[in-house]
Short mmCIF file of C-alpha atoms in Angstrom, two decimals:
data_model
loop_
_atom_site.label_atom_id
_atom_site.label_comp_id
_atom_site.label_asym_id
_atom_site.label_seq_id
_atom_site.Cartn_x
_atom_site.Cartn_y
_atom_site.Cartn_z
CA UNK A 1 2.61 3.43 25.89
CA UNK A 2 -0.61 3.70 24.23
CA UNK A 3 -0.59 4.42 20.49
CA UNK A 4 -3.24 5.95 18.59
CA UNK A 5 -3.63 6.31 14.98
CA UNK A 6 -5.41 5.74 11.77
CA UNK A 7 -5.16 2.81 9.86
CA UNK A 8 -6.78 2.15 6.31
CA UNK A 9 -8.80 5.03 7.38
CA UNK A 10 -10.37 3.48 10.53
CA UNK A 11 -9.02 4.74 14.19
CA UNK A 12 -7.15 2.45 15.96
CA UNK A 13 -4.97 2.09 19.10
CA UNK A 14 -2.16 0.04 20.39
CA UNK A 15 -1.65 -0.82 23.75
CA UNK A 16 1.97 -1.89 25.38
CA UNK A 17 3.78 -0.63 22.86
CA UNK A 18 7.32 -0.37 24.14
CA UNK A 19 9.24 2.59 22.71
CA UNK A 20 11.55 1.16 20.54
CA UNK A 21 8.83 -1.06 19.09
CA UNK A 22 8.82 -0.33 15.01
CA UNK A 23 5.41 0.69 13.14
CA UNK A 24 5.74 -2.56 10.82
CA UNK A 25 5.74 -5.02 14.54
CA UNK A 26 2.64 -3.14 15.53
CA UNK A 27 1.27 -3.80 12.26
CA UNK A 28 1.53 -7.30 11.57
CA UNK A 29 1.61 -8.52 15.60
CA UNK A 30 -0.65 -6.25 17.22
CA UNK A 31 -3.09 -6.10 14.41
CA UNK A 32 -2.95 -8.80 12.48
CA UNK A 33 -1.96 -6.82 9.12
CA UNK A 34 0.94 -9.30 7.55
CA UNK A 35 0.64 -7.62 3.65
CA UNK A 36 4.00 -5.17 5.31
CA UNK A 37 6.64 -7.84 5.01
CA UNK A 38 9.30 -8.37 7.35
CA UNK A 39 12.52 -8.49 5.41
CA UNK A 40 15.48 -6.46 5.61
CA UNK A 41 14.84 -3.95 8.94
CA UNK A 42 17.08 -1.79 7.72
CA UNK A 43 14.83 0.42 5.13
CA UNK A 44 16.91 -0.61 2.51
CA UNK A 45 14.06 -3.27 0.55
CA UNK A 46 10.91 -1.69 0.71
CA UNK A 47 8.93 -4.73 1.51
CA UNK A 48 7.51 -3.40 5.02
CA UNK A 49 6.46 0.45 2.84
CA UNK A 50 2.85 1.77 3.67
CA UNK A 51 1.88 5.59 3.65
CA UNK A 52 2.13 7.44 6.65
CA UNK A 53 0.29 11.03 6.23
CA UNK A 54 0.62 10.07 2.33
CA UNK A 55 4.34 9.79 1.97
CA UNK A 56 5.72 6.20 1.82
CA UNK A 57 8.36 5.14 4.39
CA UNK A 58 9.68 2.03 5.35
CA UNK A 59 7.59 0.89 8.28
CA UNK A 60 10.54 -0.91 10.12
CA UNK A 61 12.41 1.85 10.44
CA UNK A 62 9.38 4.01 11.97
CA UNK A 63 9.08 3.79 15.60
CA UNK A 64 5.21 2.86 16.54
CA UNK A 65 5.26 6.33 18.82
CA UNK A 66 5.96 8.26 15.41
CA UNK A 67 2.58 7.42 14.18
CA UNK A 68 0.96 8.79 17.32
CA UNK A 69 -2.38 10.64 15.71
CA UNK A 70 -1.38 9.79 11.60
CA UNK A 71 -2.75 8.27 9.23
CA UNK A 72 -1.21 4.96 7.80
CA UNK A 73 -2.28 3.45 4.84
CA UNK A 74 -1.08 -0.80 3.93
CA UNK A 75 -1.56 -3.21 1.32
CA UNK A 76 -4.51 -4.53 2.46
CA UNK A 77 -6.44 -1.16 2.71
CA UNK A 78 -5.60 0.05 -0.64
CA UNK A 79 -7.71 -1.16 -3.10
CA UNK A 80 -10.65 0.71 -0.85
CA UNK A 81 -8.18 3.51 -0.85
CA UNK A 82 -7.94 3.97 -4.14
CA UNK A 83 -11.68 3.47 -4.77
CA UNK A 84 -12.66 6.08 -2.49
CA UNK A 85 -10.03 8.60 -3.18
CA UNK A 86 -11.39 8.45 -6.61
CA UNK A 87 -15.02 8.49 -5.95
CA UNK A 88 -15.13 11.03 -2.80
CA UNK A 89 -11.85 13.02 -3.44
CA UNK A 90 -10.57 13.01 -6.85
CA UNK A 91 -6.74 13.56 -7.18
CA UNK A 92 -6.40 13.72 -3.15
CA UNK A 93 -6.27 11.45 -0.53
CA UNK A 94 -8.59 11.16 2.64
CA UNK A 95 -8.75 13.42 5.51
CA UNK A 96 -7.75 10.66 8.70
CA UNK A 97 -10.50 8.98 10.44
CA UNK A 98 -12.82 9.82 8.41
CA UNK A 99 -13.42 7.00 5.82
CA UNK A 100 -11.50 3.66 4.95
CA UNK A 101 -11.04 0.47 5.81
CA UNK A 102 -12.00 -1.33 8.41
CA UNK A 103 -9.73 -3.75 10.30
CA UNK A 104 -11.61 -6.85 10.32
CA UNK A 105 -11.95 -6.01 6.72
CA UNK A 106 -8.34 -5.65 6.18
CA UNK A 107 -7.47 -8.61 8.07
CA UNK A 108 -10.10 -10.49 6.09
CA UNK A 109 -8.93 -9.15 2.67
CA UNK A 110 -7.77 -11.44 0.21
CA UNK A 111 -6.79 -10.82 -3.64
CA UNK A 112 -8.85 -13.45 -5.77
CA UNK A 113 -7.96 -13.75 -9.66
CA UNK A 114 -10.37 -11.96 -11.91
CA UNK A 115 -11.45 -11.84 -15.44
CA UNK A 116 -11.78 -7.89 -14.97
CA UNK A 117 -15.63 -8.13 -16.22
CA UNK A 118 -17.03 -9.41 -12.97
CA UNK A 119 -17.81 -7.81 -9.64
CA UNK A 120 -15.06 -9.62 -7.86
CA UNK A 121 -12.83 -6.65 -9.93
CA UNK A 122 -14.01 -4.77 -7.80
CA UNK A 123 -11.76 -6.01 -5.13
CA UNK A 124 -8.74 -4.55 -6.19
CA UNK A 125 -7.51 -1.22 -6.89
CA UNK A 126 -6.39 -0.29 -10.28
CA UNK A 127 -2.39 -0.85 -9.62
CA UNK A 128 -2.76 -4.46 -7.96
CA UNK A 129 -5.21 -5.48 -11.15
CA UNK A 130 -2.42 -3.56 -13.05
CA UNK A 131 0.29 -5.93 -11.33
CA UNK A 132 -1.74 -9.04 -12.34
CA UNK A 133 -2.38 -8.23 -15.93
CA UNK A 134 1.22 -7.17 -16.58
CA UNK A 135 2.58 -10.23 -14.61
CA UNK A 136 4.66 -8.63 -12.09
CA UNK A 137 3.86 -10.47 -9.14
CA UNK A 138 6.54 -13.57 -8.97
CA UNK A 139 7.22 -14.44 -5.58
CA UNK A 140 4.89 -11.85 -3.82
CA UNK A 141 7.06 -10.74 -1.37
CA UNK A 142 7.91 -7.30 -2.52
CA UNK A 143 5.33 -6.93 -4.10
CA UNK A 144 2.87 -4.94 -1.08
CA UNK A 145 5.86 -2.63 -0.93
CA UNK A 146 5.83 -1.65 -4.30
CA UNK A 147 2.02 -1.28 -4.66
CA UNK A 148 1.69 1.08 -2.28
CA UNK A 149 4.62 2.97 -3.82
CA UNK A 150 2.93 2.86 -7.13
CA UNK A 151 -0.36 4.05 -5.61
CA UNK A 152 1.26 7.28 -3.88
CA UNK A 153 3.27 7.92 -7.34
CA UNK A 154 0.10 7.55 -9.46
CA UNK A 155 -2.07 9.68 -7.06
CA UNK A 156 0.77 12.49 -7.31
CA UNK A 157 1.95 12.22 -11.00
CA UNK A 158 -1.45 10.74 -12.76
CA UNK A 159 1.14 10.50 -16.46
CA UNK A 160 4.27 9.61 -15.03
CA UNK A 161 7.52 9.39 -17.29
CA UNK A 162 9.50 6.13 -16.72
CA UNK A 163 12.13 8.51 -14.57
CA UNK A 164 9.36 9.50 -12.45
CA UNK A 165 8.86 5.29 -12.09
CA UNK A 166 11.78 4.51 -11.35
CA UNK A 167 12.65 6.79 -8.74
CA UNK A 168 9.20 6.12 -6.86
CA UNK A 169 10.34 3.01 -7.30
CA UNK A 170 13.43 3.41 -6.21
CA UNK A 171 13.52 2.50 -3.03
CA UNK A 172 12.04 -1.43 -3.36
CA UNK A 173 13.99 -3.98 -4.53
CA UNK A 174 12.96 -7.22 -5.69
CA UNK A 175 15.08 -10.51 -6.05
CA UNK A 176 12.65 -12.63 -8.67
CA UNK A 177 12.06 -9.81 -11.63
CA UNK A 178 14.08 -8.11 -13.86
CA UNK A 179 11.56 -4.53 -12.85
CA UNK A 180 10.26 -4.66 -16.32
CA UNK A 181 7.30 -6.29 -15.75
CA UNK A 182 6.61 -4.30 -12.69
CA UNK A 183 7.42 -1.36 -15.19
CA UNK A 184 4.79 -2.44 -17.28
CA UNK A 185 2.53 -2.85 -14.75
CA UNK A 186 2.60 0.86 -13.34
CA UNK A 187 2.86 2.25 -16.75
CA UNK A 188 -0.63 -0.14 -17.42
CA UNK A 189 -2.50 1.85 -14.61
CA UNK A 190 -1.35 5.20 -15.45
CA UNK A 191 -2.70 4.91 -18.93
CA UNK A 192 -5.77 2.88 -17.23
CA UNK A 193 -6.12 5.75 -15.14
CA UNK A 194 -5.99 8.58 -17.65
CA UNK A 195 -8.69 6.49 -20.07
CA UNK A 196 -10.76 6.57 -16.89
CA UNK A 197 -11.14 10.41 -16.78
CA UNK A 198 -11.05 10.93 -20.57
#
């Protein structure tokens, strides 16, 4: 079957896709996205989470038919996310198709380290500069899971309690940290985020 959807705000289609075929294959095969990681394909990590219509699921459990005319959001599209949701549509997310990232773009993207003063800052979105300043990126692996969790909690609760972290972040595990670095880190671009509208 033939697929068609939005991904980092760009409209794409998949072709072949056989029906039991997940949304996180697709992904990192068919379109050369790897930031979903493969790990547990059972839902129960959140390595493989990106934003489908907004809410974050577990792409491996998603079949690729699911995502037939939505909008997914990954790792690699997010700082541009983020940049345009707060530039275009302020507290909301895009309407699909109609702005993002493109896929050459997102298969190009790389994080570089920053000093924050230069235009390379520019590159990320205010949770993955978050992650680096607060040191919660060990190995890596979970950690394109739990940005895009972070993003979708910050865009809904702008001053989130550490309840309100924890259960968005519920649902991603990781093996290197003991989470309070990672706390640190989403609790760095919520008040990051709130000095930016003061």
């Amino acid at each position: 079957m033939r697929v068609n959807f939005t991904v980092n705000g760009r409209k794409q289609e998949a072709d072949d896709v056989w029906e039991g075929e997940s949304l996180l294959y697709v992904l990192r095969e068919r379109m050369g996205l790897p930031g979903s990681k493969n790990a547990c394909e059972q839902g129960e990590c959140g390595s493989c989470t990106v934003r489908l219509d907004g809410v974050p699921v577990c792409s491996c459990l998603v079949a690729a038919g699911q995502a037939e005319g939505c909008e997914v959001v990954t790792v690699e599209g997010l700082a541009d996310y983020a940049r345009h949701r707060d530039d275009a549509h302020p507290g909301t997310g895009c309407a699909a198709g109609t702005c993002g990232t493109s896929l050459d773009a997102a298969q190009r993207w790389q994080a570089r380290p920053t000093d924050g003063q230069s235009a390379e800052a520019a590159e990320l979105s205010p949770v993955q500069q978050a992650f680096i300043d607060a040191g919660a990126v060990q190995c890596g692996f979970c950690t394109p899971g739990l940005l895009v969790a972070a993003d979708e909690l910050l865009e809904a609760q702008p001053s989130p309690s550490d309840q309100d972290i924890r259960e968005a972040l519920s649902g991603n595990l990781c093996r290197c940290t003991g989470y309070e670095k990672i706390l640190d880190a989403v609790r760095l671009a919520a008040a990051r985020q709130e000095e930016a509208v003061r």
